[in-house]
GROMACS .gro file of C-alpha atoms in nm:
model
  485
    1MET     CA    1   0.681   0.757  -2.900
    2MET     CA    2   1.011   0.681  -2.727
    3MET     CA    3   1.095   0.312  -2.721
    4VAL     CA    4   1.233   0.162  -2.401
    5GLY     CA    5   1.565  -0.022  -2.414
    6THR     CA    6   1.599  -0.040  -2.791
    7SER     CA    7   1.896   0.186  -2.863
    8GLY     CA    8   2.264   0.177  -2.777
    9LEU     CA    9   2.519  -0.100  -2.794
   10VAL     CA   10   2.391  -0.446  -2.887
   11LEU     CA   11   2.668  -0.692  -2.810
   12ASN     CA   12   2.713  -1.005  -3.017
   13GLU     CA   13   2.871  -1.301  -2.852
   14LYS     CA   14   3.038  -1.613  -2.984
   15LEU     CA   15   3.023  -1.949  -2.814
   16MET     CA   16   3.296  -2.017  -2.559
   17PHE     CA   17   3.430  -2.283  -2.795
   18GLU     CA   18   3.477  -2.016  -3.060
   19HIS     CA   19   3.675  -1.796  -2.817
   20SER     CA   20   3.910  -2.082  -2.736
   21ASP     CA   21   4.279  -2.071  -2.821
   22PRO     CA   22   4.517  -2.356  -2.726
   23GLY     CA   23   4.732  -2.267  -2.426
   24ARG     CA   24   4.514  -1.992  -2.283
   25LYS     CA   25   4.452  -2.017  -1.910
   26GLY     CA   26   4.241  -1.826  -1.662
   27TYR     CA   27   4.459  -1.903  -1.362
   28SER     CA   28   4.817  -1.885  -1.238
   29LEU     CA   29   4.915  -2.118  -0.957
   30PRO     CA   30   5.239  -2.110  -0.753
   31PRO     CA   31   5.474  -2.409  -0.770
   32LEU     CA   32   5.354  -2.711  -0.574
   33ASP     CA   33   5.521  -2.713  -0.230
   34VAL     CA   34   5.349  -3.023  -0.087
   35PRO     CA   35   5.354  -3.387  -0.200
   36GLN     CA   36   5.132  -3.445  -0.499
   37ALA     CA   37   4.822  -3.649  -0.415
   38ALA     CA   38   4.685  -3.899  -0.663
   39LEU     CA   39   4.309  -3.897  -0.696
   40PRO     CA   40   4.130  -4.233  -0.722
   41ALA     CA   41   4.088  -4.327  -1.086
   42GLN     CA   42   3.707  -4.339  -1.059
   43LEU     CA   43   3.705  -3.970  -0.957
   44VAL     CA   44   3.915  -3.850  -1.250
   45ARG     CA   45   3.733  -3.772  -1.572
   46ASP     CA   46   3.875  -3.815  -1.917
   47GLU     CA   47   3.983  -3.506  -2.101
   48VAL     CA   48   3.691  -3.339  -2.278
   49ALA     CA   49   3.763  -3.322  -2.648
   50GLY     CA   50   3.756  -2.963  -2.770
   51PHE     CA   51   3.706  -2.821  -2.421
   52PRO     CA   52   3.754  -2.442  -2.446
   53GLU     CA   53   4.081  -2.289  -2.326
   54LEU     CA   54   4.018  -1.931  -2.217
   55SER     CA   55   4.174  -1.645  -2.025
   56GLU     CA   56   4.001  -1.486  -1.727
   57VAL     CA   57   3.897  -1.181  -1.928
   58ASP     CA   58   3.750  -1.408  -2.198
   59VAL     CA   59   3.530  -1.578  -1.940
   60VAL     CA   60   3.426  -1.259  -1.762
   61ARG     CA   61   3.335  -1.077  -2.081
   62HIS     CA   62   3.153  -1.379  -2.221
   63PHE     CA   63   2.916  -1.413  -1.927
   64THR     CA   64   2.880  -1.037  -1.879
   65ARG     CA   65   2.772  -0.999  -2.242
   66LEU     CA   66   2.529  -1.288  -2.205
   67SER     CA   67   2.383  -1.117  -1.899
   68THR     CA   68   2.293  -0.814  -2.113
   69TRP     CA   69   2.063  -1.035  -2.319
   70ASN     CA   70   1.857  -1.127  -2.016
   71TYR     CA   71   1.530  -0.958  -1.927
   72GLY     CA   72   1.398  -0.964  -1.573
   73VAL     CA   73   1.209  -0.761  -1.315
   74ASP     CA   74   1.524  -0.559  -1.250
   75SER     CA   75   1.541  -0.469  -1.621
   76GLY     CA   76   1.188  -0.348  -1.679
   77PHE     CA   77   0.815  -0.409  -1.674
   78TYR     CA   78   0.731  -0.780  -1.685
   79PRO     CA   79   0.354  -0.804  -1.750
   80LEU     CA   80   0.318  -1.184  -1.761
   81GLY     CA   81  -0.040  -1.259  -1.662
   82SER     CA   82  -0.092  -1.529  -1.398
   83CYS     CA   83   0.275  -1.506  -1.300
   84THR     CA   84   0.272  -1.201  -1.069
   85MET     CA   85   0.619  -1.088  -1.176
   86LYS     CA   86   0.660  -0.828  -0.905
   87TYR     CA   87   0.987  -0.660  -0.815
   88ASN     CA   88   1.195  -0.842  -0.550
   89PRO     CA   89   1.294  -0.584  -0.282
   90LYS     CA   90   1.666  -0.594  -0.216
   91ILE     CA   91   1.613  -0.586   0.162
   92ASN     CA   92   1.485  -0.943   0.126
   93GLU     CA   93   1.811  -1.043  -0.040
   94THR     CA   94   2.014  -0.873   0.233
   95VAL     CA   95   1.825  -1.058   0.506
   96ALA     CA   96   1.858  -1.392   0.327
   97ARG     CA   97   2.236  -1.341   0.316
   98LEU     CA   98   2.278  -1.286   0.690
   99PRO     CA   99   2.539  -1.541   0.801
  100GLY     CA  100   2.318  -1.696   1.067
  101LEU     CA  101   2.053  -1.769   0.802
  102SER     CA  102   2.251  -1.834   0.486
  103GLY     CA  103   2.515  -2.044   0.661
  104VAL     CA  104   2.298  -2.273   0.871
  105HIS     CA  105   2.332  -2.636   0.762
  106PRO     CA  106   2.006  -2.837   0.735
  107ALA     CA  107   2.161  -3.112   0.947
  108THR     CA  108   2.237  -2.874   1.234
  109PRO     CA  109   2.084  -3.006   1.561
  110GLU     CA  110   1.754  -2.848   1.664
  111HIS     CA  111   1.895  -2.684   1.976
  112LEU     CA  112   2.144  -2.499   1.755
  113SER     CA  113   1.881  -2.409   1.491
  114GLN     CA  114   1.630  -2.226   1.707
  115GLY     CA  115   1.654  -1.905   1.508
  116ALA     CA  116   1.586  -2.075   1.175
  117LEU     CA  117   1.307  -2.287   1.324
  118LYS     CA  118   1.147  -1.981   1.483
  119LEU     CA  119   1.152  -1.803   1.147
  120MET     CA  120   0.982  -2.102   0.982
  121PHE     CA  121   0.725  -2.125   1.261
  122ASP     CA  122   0.650  -1.753   1.242
  123LEU     CA  123   0.620  -1.773   0.862
  124GLN     CA  124   0.371  -2.058   0.899
  125THR     CA  125   0.174  -1.847   1.146
  126ALA     CA  126   0.174  -1.546   0.914
  127LEU     CA  127   0.063  -1.748   0.611
  128ALA     CA  128  -0.213  -1.909   0.817
  129GLU     CA  129  -0.337  -1.567   0.926
  130ILE     CA  130  -0.324  -1.427   0.572
  131SER     CA  131  -0.510  -1.724   0.422
  132GLY     CA  132  -0.745  -1.836   0.701
  133PHE     CA  133  -0.613  -2.194   0.722
  134SER     CA  134  -0.552  -2.393   1.040
  135ALA     CA  135  -0.213  -2.540   0.949
  136ILE     CA  136   0.070  -2.480   0.701
  137THR     CA  137   0.354  -2.687   0.558
  138LEU     CA  138   0.654  -2.505   0.413
  139GLN     CA  139   0.812  -2.816   0.265
  140PRO     CA  140   0.705  -2.819  -0.105
  141ALA     CA  141   0.968  -2.683  -0.341
  142ALA     CA  142   0.740  -2.497  -0.584
  143GLY     CA  143   0.377  -2.415  -0.657
  144ALA     CA  144   0.309  -2.726  -0.864
  145HIS     CA  145   0.486  -2.934  -0.598
  146GLY     CA  146   0.260  -2.779  -0.335
  147GLU     CA  147  -0.039  -2.855  -0.553
  148LEU     CA  148   0.070  -3.220  -0.565
  149ALA     CA  149   0.114  -3.225  -0.186
  150GLY     CA  150  -0.232  -3.075  -0.142
  151MET     CA  151  -0.404  -3.327  -0.363
  152LEU     CA  152  -0.214  -3.614  -0.198
  153MET     CA  153  -0.357  -3.493   0.131
  154VAL     CA  154  -0.703  -3.485  -0.026
  155ARG     CA  155  -0.659  -3.846  -0.133
  156ALA     CA  156  -0.522  -3.949   0.209
  157TRP     CA  157  -0.820  -3.787   0.383
  158HIS     CA  158  -1.068  -3.974   0.162
  159GLU     CA  159  -0.882  -4.301   0.215
  160ALA     CA  160  -0.903  -4.242   0.589
  161GLN     CA  161  -1.281  -4.214   0.544
  162GLY     CA  162  -1.276  -4.552   0.370
  163ASN     CA  163  -1.340  -4.427   0.016
  164PRO     CA  164  -1.065  -4.267  -0.199
  165ARG     CA  165  -1.323  -4.174  -0.470
  166THR     CA  166  -1.240  -4.151  -0.839
  167LYS     CA  167  -1.303  -3.805  -0.988
  168VAL     CA  168  -1.186  -3.446  -0.963
  169LEU     CA  169  -1.383  -3.156  -1.110
  170ILE     CA  170  -1.178  -2.883  -1.282
  171PRO     CA  171  -1.329  -2.566  -1.437
  172ASP     CA  172  -1.203  -2.440  -1.772
  173THR     CA  173  -1.069  -2.128  -1.597
  174ALA     CA  174  -0.837  -2.325  -1.365
  175HIS     CA  175  -0.460  -2.326  -1.392
  176GLY     CA  176  -0.303  -2.561  -1.644
  177THR     CA  177  -0.123  -2.777  -1.387
  178ASN     CA  178  -0.447  -2.875  -1.213
  179PRO     CA  179  -0.551  -3.158  -1.450
  180ALA     CA  180  -0.200  -3.305  -1.447
  181THR     CA  181  -0.187  -3.302  -1.068
  182ALA     CA  182  -0.526  -3.469  -1.036
  183ALA     CA  183  -0.421  -3.738  -1.283
  184LEU     CA  184  -0.091  -3.795  -1.101
  185CYS     CA  185  -0.290  -3.858  -0.785
  186GLY     CA  186  -0.491  -4.126  -0.961
  187TYR     CA  187  -0.810  -3.935  -1.036
  188ASP     CA  188  -1.019  -3.905  -1.350
  189VAL     CA  189  -1.037  -3.540  -1.457
  190VAL     CA  190  -1.384  -3.402  -1.524
  191PRO     CA  191  -1.373  -3.062  -1.700
  192ILE     CA  192  -1.646  -2.810  -1.625
  193ALA     CA  193  -1.739  -2.529  -1.863
  194SER     CA  194  -1.795  -2.184  -1.720
  195ASP     CA  195  -1.911  -1.848  -1.845
  196GLY     CA  196  -1.612  -1.659  -1.714
  197VAL     CA  197  -1.694  -1.756  -1.358
  198LEU     CA  198  -1.815  -2.087  -1.221
  199SER     CA  199  -2.180  -2.119  -1.123
  200ALA     CA  200  -2.297  -2.310  -0.818
  201GLN     CA  201  -2.573  -2.466  -1.025
  202THR     CA  202  -2.320  -2.616  -1.267
  203VAL     CA  203  -2.115  -2.762  -0.984
  204ALA     CA  204  -2.429  -2.913  -0.833
  205GLU     CA  205  -2.503  -3.088  -1.162
  206TYR     CA  206  -2.158  -3.253  -1.167
  207MET     CA  207  -2.125  -3.327  -0.797
  208ASP     CA  208  -2.179  -3.688  -0.689
  209ASP     CA  209  -2.042  -3.942  -0.441
  210GLU     CA  210  -1.743  -4.025  -0.663
  211VAL     CA  211  -1.607  -3.668  -0.671
  212ALA     CA  212  -1.310  -3.636  -0.440
  213ALA     CA  213  -1.251  -3.266  -0.496
  214LEU     CA  214  -1.315  -2.956  -0.697
  215MET     CA  215  -0.998  -2.773  -0.802
  216VAL     CA  216  -1.066  -2.404  -0.845
  217THR     CA  217  -0.854  -2.093  -0.895
  218ASN     CA  218  -0.985  -1.778  -0.726
  219PRO     CA  219  -0.951  -1.523  -0.870
  220ASN     CA  220  -0.949  -1.740  -1.179
  221THR     CA  221  -0.720  -1.721  -1.479
  222LEU     CA  222  -0.938  -1.452  -1.636
  223GLY     CA  223  -0.865  -1.230  -1.338
  224LEU     CA  224  -1.228  -1.263  -1.226
  225PHE     CA  225  -1.346  -1.335  -0.874
  226GLU     CA  226  -1.548  -1.655  -0.831
  227SER     CA  227  -1.843  -1.479  -0.671
  228GLU     CA  228  -2.035  -1.797  -0.584
  229ILE     CA  229  -1.741  -1.966  -0.416
  230ARG     CA  230  -1.905  -1.995  -0.074
  231GLU     CA  231  -2.213  -2.165  -0.215
  232ILE     CA  232  -1.994  -2.385  -0.437
  233CYS     CA  233  -1.793  -2.503  -0.136
  234ASP     CA  234  -2.113  -2.585   0.052
  235ILE     CA  235  -2.237  -2.797  -0.242
  236VAL     CA  236  -1.910  -2.991  -0.262
  237HIS     CA  237  -1.896  -3.046   0.114
  238ALA     CA  238  -2.257  -3.163   0.127
  239LYS     CA  239  -2.159  -3.451  -0.104
  240GLY     CA  240  -1.851  -3.537   0.102
  241GLY     CA  241  -1.597  -3.374  -0.131
  242LEU     CA  242  -1.321  -3.124  -0.067
  243VAL     CA  243  -1.227  -2.799  -0.240
  244TYR     CA  244  -0.873  -2.730  -0.355
  245CYS     CA  245  -0.778  -2.372  -0.443
  246ASP     CA  246  -0.483  -2.287  -0.662
  247GLY     CA  247  -0.327  -1.996  -0.473
  248ALA     CA  248  -0.135  -1.849  -0.767
  249ASN     CA  249  -0.359  -1.543  -0.772
  250LEU     CA  250  -0.352  -1.465  -0.400
  251ASN     CA  251  -0.194  -1.128  -0.482
  252ALA     CA  252  -0.546  -0.999  -0.546
  253LEU     CA  253  -0.675  -1.102  -0.202
  254MET     CA  254  -0.407  -1.039   0.064
  255GLY     CA  255  -0.559  -0.860   0.361
  256ILE     CA  256  -0.895  -0.836   0.184
  257ALA     CA  257  -1.038  -1.188   0.171
  258ARG     CA  258  -0.917  -1.523   0.307
  259PRO     CA  259  -0.966  -1.845   0.107
  260GLY     CA  260  -1.009  -2.045   0.428
  261ASP     CA  261  -1.307  -1.828   0.520
  262MET     CA  262  -1.465  -1.903   0.182
  263GLY     CA  263  -1.482  -2.275   0.262
  264ILE     CA  264  -1.163  -2.381   0.080
  265ASP     CA  265  -1.005  -2.693   0.237
  266VAL     CA  266  -0.653  -2.677   0.094
  267MET     CA  267  -0.449  -2.424  -0.104
  268HIS     CA  268  -0.088  -2.382  -0.212
  269PHE     CA  269   0.095  -2.052  -0.198
  270ASN     CA  270   0.350  -1.931  -0.452
  271LEU     CA  271   0.613  -1.744  -0.254
  272HIS     CA  272   0.771  -1.636  -0.584
  273LYS     CA  273   0.447  -1.471  -0.691
  274THR     CA  274   0.265  -1.325  -0.394
  275PHE     CA  275   0.556  -1.277  -0.156
  276SER     CA  276   0.821  -1.133  -0.390
  277THR     CA  277   1.084  -1.406  -0.379
  278PRO     CA  278   1.289  -1.471  -0.698
  279HIS     CA  279   1.091  -1.613  -0.988
  280GLY     CA  280   1.194  -1.873  -1.244
  281GLY     CA  281   1.568  -1.879  -1.311
  282GLY     CA  282   1.623  -1.671  -0.997
  283GLY     CA  283   1.482  -1.952  -0.780
  284PRO     CA  284   1.469  -2.204  -0.626
  285GLY     CA  285   1.099  -2.185  -0.553
  286SER     CA  286   0.879  -2.254  -0.257
  287GLY     CA  287   0.517  -2.370  -0.252
  288PRO     CA  288   0.378  -2.388   0.103
  289VAL     CA  289   0.036  -2.545   0.151
  290GLY     CA  290  -0.239  -2.439   0.388
  291VAL     CA  291  -0.509  -2.681   0.505
  292SER     CA  292  -0.822  -2.687   0.715
  293GLU     CA  293  -0.823  -2.848   1.059
  294ALA     CA  294  -0.955  -3.176   0.918
  295LEU     CA  295  -0.656  -3.213   0.684
  296ALA     CA  296  -0.387  -3.105   0.931
  297PRO     CA  297  -0.300  -3.463   1.040
  298PHE     CA  298  -0.200  -3.544   0.680
  299LEU     CA  299   0.060  -3.267   0.640
  300PRO     CA  300   0.405  -3.377   0.517
  301VAL     CA  301   0.662  -3.452   0.786
  302PRO     CA  302   0.843  -3.297   0.959
  303VAL     CA  303   0.619  -3.018   1.089
  304VAL     CA  304   0.772  -2.722   1.275
  305THR     CA  305   0.614  -2.695   1.620
  306SER     CA  306   0.664  -2.478   1.927
  307GLY     CA  307   0.665  -2.603   2.286
  308ALA     CA  308   0.816  -2.561   2.630
  309SER     CA  309   1.155  -2.683   2.505
  310GLY     CA  310   1.159  -2.445   2.208
  311TYR     CA  311   1.102  -2.503   1.837
  312GLN     CA  312   1.112  -2.858   1.705
  313LEU     CA  313   1.075  -3.064   1.391
  314HIS     CA  314   0.793  -3.306   1.468
  315HIS     CA  315   0.808  -3.638   1.281
  316ASP     CA  316   0.563  -3.859   1.472
  317ARG     CA  317   0.253  -3.808   1.259
  318PRO     CA  318   0.108  -4.146   1.162
  319GLN     CA  319  -0.143  -4.009   0.906
  320SER     CA  320   0.113  -3.790   0.725
  321ILE     CA  321   0.152  -3.829   0.349
  322GLY     CA  322   0.527  -3.848   0.420
  323ARG     CA  323   0.815  -3.634   0.309
  324MET     CA  324   0.778  -3.425  -0.007
  325ARG     CA  325   1.124  -3.270  -0.010
  326SER     CA  326   1.474  -3.336   0.119
  327PHE     CA  327   1.531  -3.170   0.454
  328PHE     CA  328   1.265  -2.904   0.522
  329GLY     CA  329   1.218  -2.712   0.197
  330ASN     CA  330   1.404  -2.422   0.033
  331PHE     CA  331   1.487  -2.220   0.342
  332GLY     CA  332   1.641  -1.916   0.170
  333ILE     CA  333   1.316  -1.850  -0.016
  334MET     CA  334   1.123  -1.871   0.310
  335VAL     CA  335   1.353  -1.608   0.461
  336ARG     CA  336   1.283  -1.370   0.173
  337ALA     CA  337   0.906  -1.419   0.203
  338PHE     CA  338   0.917  -1.366   0.578
  339ALA     CA  339   1.117  -1.045   0.531
  340TYR     CA  340   0.858  -0.923   0.279
  341ILE     CA  341   0.567  -0.996   0.513
  342ARG     CA  342   0.733  -0.834   0.814
  343THR     CA  343   0.837  -0.532   0.609
  344LEU     CA  344   0.485  -0.459   0.486
  345GLY     CA  345   0.279  -0.577   0.781
  346ALA     CA  346  -0.095  -0.642   0.760
  347SER     CA  347  -0.189  -0.299   0.625
  348GLY     CA  348   0.094  -0.306   0.373
  349LEU     CA  349  -0.007  -0.645   0.234
  350ARG     CA  350  -0.362  -0.522   0.190
  351HIS     CA  351  -0.237  -0.207   0.018
  352ALA     CA  352  -0.024  -0.419  -0.216
  353SER     CA  353  -0.331  -0.614  -0.327
  354GLU     CA  354  -0.535  -0.296  -0.367
  355MET     CA  355  -0.266  -0.142  -0.586
  356ALA     CA  356  -0.232  -0.462  -0.792
  357VAL     CA  357  -0.606  -0.453  -0.863
  358LEU     CA  358  -0.597  -0.079  -0.934
  359ASN     CA  359  -0.307  -0.116  -1.178
  360ALA     CA  360  -0.478  -0.397  -1.369
  361ASN     CA  361  -0.795  -0.195  -1.401
  362TYR     CA  362  -0.595   0.110  -1.510
  363VAL     CA  363  -0.444  -0.093  -1.794
  364ARG     CA  364  -0.789  -0.227  -1.879
  365ALA     CA  365  -0.935   0.126  -1.895
  366LYS     CA  366  -0.651   0.248  -2.121
  367LEU     CA  367  -0.673  -0.041  -2.366
  368GLU     CA  368  -1.043  -0.130  -2.363
  369GLY     CA  369  -1.202  -0.007  -2.680
  370THR     CA  370  -0.893  -0.074  -2.890
  371PHE     CA  371  -0.844  -0.434  -2.780
  372HIS     CA  372  -1.131  -0.678  -2.751
  373LEU     CA  373  -1.234  -0.760  -2.393
  374PRO     CA  374  -1.411  -1.099  -2.402
  375TYR     CA  375  -1.556  -1.079  -2.048
  376GLN     CA  376  -1.713  -0.767  -1.903
  377ASN     CA  377  -1.698  -0.880  -1.539
  378ARG     CA  378  -1.494  -0.659  -1.308
  379SER     CA  379  -1.123  -0.742  -1.331
  380LEU     CA  380  -0.910  -0.799  -1.026
  381HIS     CA  381  -0.528  -0.830  -1.047
  382GLU     CA  382  -0.504  -0.912  -1.418
  383VAL     CA  383  -0.697  -0.846  -1.737
  384VAL     CA  384  -0.736  -1.068  -2.044
  385PHE     CA  385  -0.787  -0.923  -2.391
  386SER     CA  386  -0.804  -1.106  -2.725
  387ASP     CA  387  -0.664  -1.037  -3.071
  388ARG     CA  388  -1.008  -1.030  -3.233
  389ASP     CA  389  -0.994  -0.659  -3.321
  390LEU     CA  390  -0.633  -0.649  -3.448
  391ALA     CA  391  -0.627  -0.539  -3.812
  392GLY     CA  392  -0.412  -0.655  -4.103
  393ASP     CA  393  -0.441  -1.029  -4.034
  394CYS     CA  394  -0.225  -0.969  -3.725
  395HIS     CA  395  -0.252  -1.198  -3.426
  396THR     CA  396  -0.145  -1.224  -3.065
  397LEU     CA  397   0.199  -1.364  -3.152
  398ASP     CA  398   0.267  -1.070  -3.386
  399LEU     CA  399   0.172  -0.826  -3.110
  400ALA     CA  400   0.395  -1.005  -2.861
  401LYS     CA  401   0.696  -1.002  -3.094
  402ARG     CA  402   0.646  -0.634  -3.178
  403LEU     CA  403   0.634  -0.544  -2.808
  404ILE     CA  404   0.993  -0.669  -2.784
  405ASP     CA  405   1.093  -0.396  -3.031
  406TYR     CA  406   0.941  -0.142  -2.794
  407GLY     CA  407   1.154  -0.278  -2.510
  408TYR     CA  408   0.888  -0.473  -2.320
  409HIS     CA  409   0.866  -0.837  -2.227
  410PRO     CA  410   0.541  -0.962  -2.384
  411PRO     CA  411   0.246  -1.051  -2.161
  412THR     CA  412   0.123  -1.408  -2.136
  413VAL     CA  413  -0.019  -1.515  -2.473
  414TYR     CA  414  -0.277  -1.775  -2.577
  415PHE     CA  415  -0.370  -1.846  -2.215
  416PRO     CA  416  -0.623  -1.903  -2.070
  417LEU     CA  417  -0.747  -2.134  -2.341
  418VAL     CA  418  -1.107  -2.019  -2.300
  419VAL     CA  419  -1.012  -1.697  -2.482
  420LYS     CA  420  -0.908  -1.730  -2.847
  421GLY     CA  421  -0.590  -1.532  -2.904
  422ALA     CA  422  -0.563  -1.438  -2.538
  423ILE     CA  423  -0.344  -1.146  -2.426
  424MET     CA  424  -0.312  -1.175  -2.049
  425ILE     CA  425  -0.166  -0.874  -1.863
  426GLU     CA  426  -0.079  -0.856  -1.493
  427PRO     CA  427   0.102  -0.536  -1.393
  428THR     CA  428   0.130  -0.612  -1.017
  429GLU     CA  429   0.145  -0.340  -0.754
  430THR     CA  430   0.511  -0.252  -0.810
  431GLU     CA  431   0.465  -0.062  -1.138
  432SER     CA  432   0.422   0.316  -1.147
  433GLN     CA  433   0.161   0.504  -1.345
  434GLU     CA  434   0.441   0.630  -1.569
  435THR     CA  435   0.544   0.273  -1.655
  436LEU     CA  436   0.186   0.167  -1.720
  437ASP     CA  437   0.123   0.471  -1.940
  438GLU     CA  438   0.431   0.395  -2.151
  439PHE     CA  439   0.333   0.029  -2.185
  440CYS     CA  440  -0.021   0.116  -2.288
  441GLU     CA  441   0.112   0.371  -2.540
  442ALA     CA  442   0.322   0.093  -2.693
  443MET     CA  443   0.020  -0.140  -2.709
  444LEU     CA  444  -0.192   0.129  -2.877
  445ALA     CA  445   0.089   0.217  -3.119
  446ILE     CA  446   0.117  -0.148  -3.221
  447ALA     CA  447  -0.257  -0.166  -3.278
  448GLY     CA  448  -0.212   0.132  -3.514
  449GLU     CA  449   0.077  -0.041  -3.690
  450ALA     CA  450  -0.141  -0.349  -3.741
  451ARG     CA  451  -0.385  -0.127  -3.927
  452ASP     CA  452  -0.134   0.084  -4.123
  453ASN     CA  453   0.169  -0.143  -4.166
  454PRO     CA  454   0.078  -0.502  -4.082
  455GLU     CA  455   0.389  -0.647  -4.245
  456LEU     CA  456   0.595  -0.478  -3.977
  457LEU     CA  457   0.417  -0.688  -3.714
  458HIS     CA  458   0.445  -1.002  -3.923
  459ALA     CA  459   0.825  -0.953  -3.939
  460ALA     CA  460   0.871  -0.846  -3.574
  461PRO     CA  461   1.090  -0.828  -3.383
  462VAL     CA  462   1.303  -0.619  -3.619
  463ARG     CA  463   1.532  -0.440  -3.370
  464THR     CA  464   1.668  -0.740  -3.183
  465ARG     CA  465   1.998  -0.923  -3.221
  466ILE     CA  466   1.810  -1.237  -3.330
  467ARG     CA  467   1.494  -1.213  -3.538
  468ARG     CA  468   1.180  -1.424  -3.509
  469LEU     CA  469   1.259  -1.791  -3.476
  470ASP     CA  470   1.080  -2.098  -3.604
  471GLU     CA  471   0.938  -2.194  -3.264
  472THR     CA  472   0.790  -2.520  -3.390
  473ALA     CA  473   1.126  -2.639  -3.521
  474ALA     CA  474   1.298  -2.522  -3.202
  475ALA     CA  475   1.058  -2.729  -2.994
  476ARG     CA  476   1.069  -3.040  -3.211
  477LYS     CA  477   1.433  -3.036  -3.316
  478PRO     CA  478   1.623  -2.854  -3.042
  479ARG     CA  479   2.001  -2.822  -3.054
  480LEU     CA  480   2.102  -2.841  -2.690
  481LYS     CA  481   2.464  -2.946  -2.732
  482TRP     CA  482   2.750  -2.776  -2.915
  483GLU     CA  483   2.912  -2.986  -3.183
  484GLU     CA  484   3.204  -2.883  -3.397
  485GLN     CA  485   3.088  -2.839  -3.754
   0.00000   0.00000   0.00000
């Protein structure tokens, strides 16, 4: 089969220090025609020993060559499970760069910021409608930050009832940040085993008067819908607890089901996942949080409100958990998400989720039978295989490294932890059938190589500029600073 992105020019690149030549400059300034100003000594740094001296073309070529090593959603298929690495439409970028939006200063007075405040208010309204929650904060800077804000509100609500409680229940199919967040908020983490999906009976056995909340991901990290979620929420509420939902997998539900209607009390959104804003290094992020009516008084301040005098930032909220972020959050990311929502509309958001689910099940149907599927429940937006049936003593890491030779970014590996040798694939709605067919052909070809030529997988990647690294040594003894040898 034809490999994607594995032929042509592969550019090597030296460090900038190795390009350096004394006397080279990347600028040419006219003679000084004003009095020379002396900077205060505390603002002047010492010369950096060995600092590279480069021409303009040296610098441009250096960073251009480095850019060719990068892989992103604009380069090709990015099947990271649980990450929802969908394409970012360029119309969102155009809108975010409009001068009235990109140039507004966060300290601009409210009466001069009505356009920006209206956009934030309308985004809150849209997210509330999509999710079924009574109130939204846009302030958190990322999904994990939103998760922290949500659990701080859970704690504040319990303290307002006179009992902060001590425990948080977390299923084994929840996202990895959940236990850390619960611990940061002062709770003891109680893990709950599941059989792919969480049972109401199991939750009832763990639920007592010391449980502050259950943290659940729905669909969960196996890509399976928690079918007993309504009953589970009722059990938790009956004992005075709250239910937190990790919203990372909302891309399976938009326009189809609303977490607020399921009985969820609080949930964070990942604008970089569900609403197509830049992901990872293309950030910054944004992690809005939706809450039920009972938790609304505890939202971070300020809250964007609308009244007779226009849109305002409301600070007078005595039960608020306080400020989670400087100013009002990462506004440019909010603009991109709002553009995405308005572009698609209600029917378009639903169609996006339907296509995401269809694409995941298409991949499942193409690969099931060759790759082991540990859970037979119906998949939603992602599917998790294992390496159990790979031949030749080949494992998930070998498969992932060999996929790079075929021109694909590997899927998420070894997560979720409930699946040994997990291979977690999420195609999202933005991939065509042609792309999915080519990816599945590569996966099947690698399975054949594991049977017929396993050493090829053990050595992979073999077509890249840099071969397989010692990842343990890189993690334990990283070299993060250049030093002249």
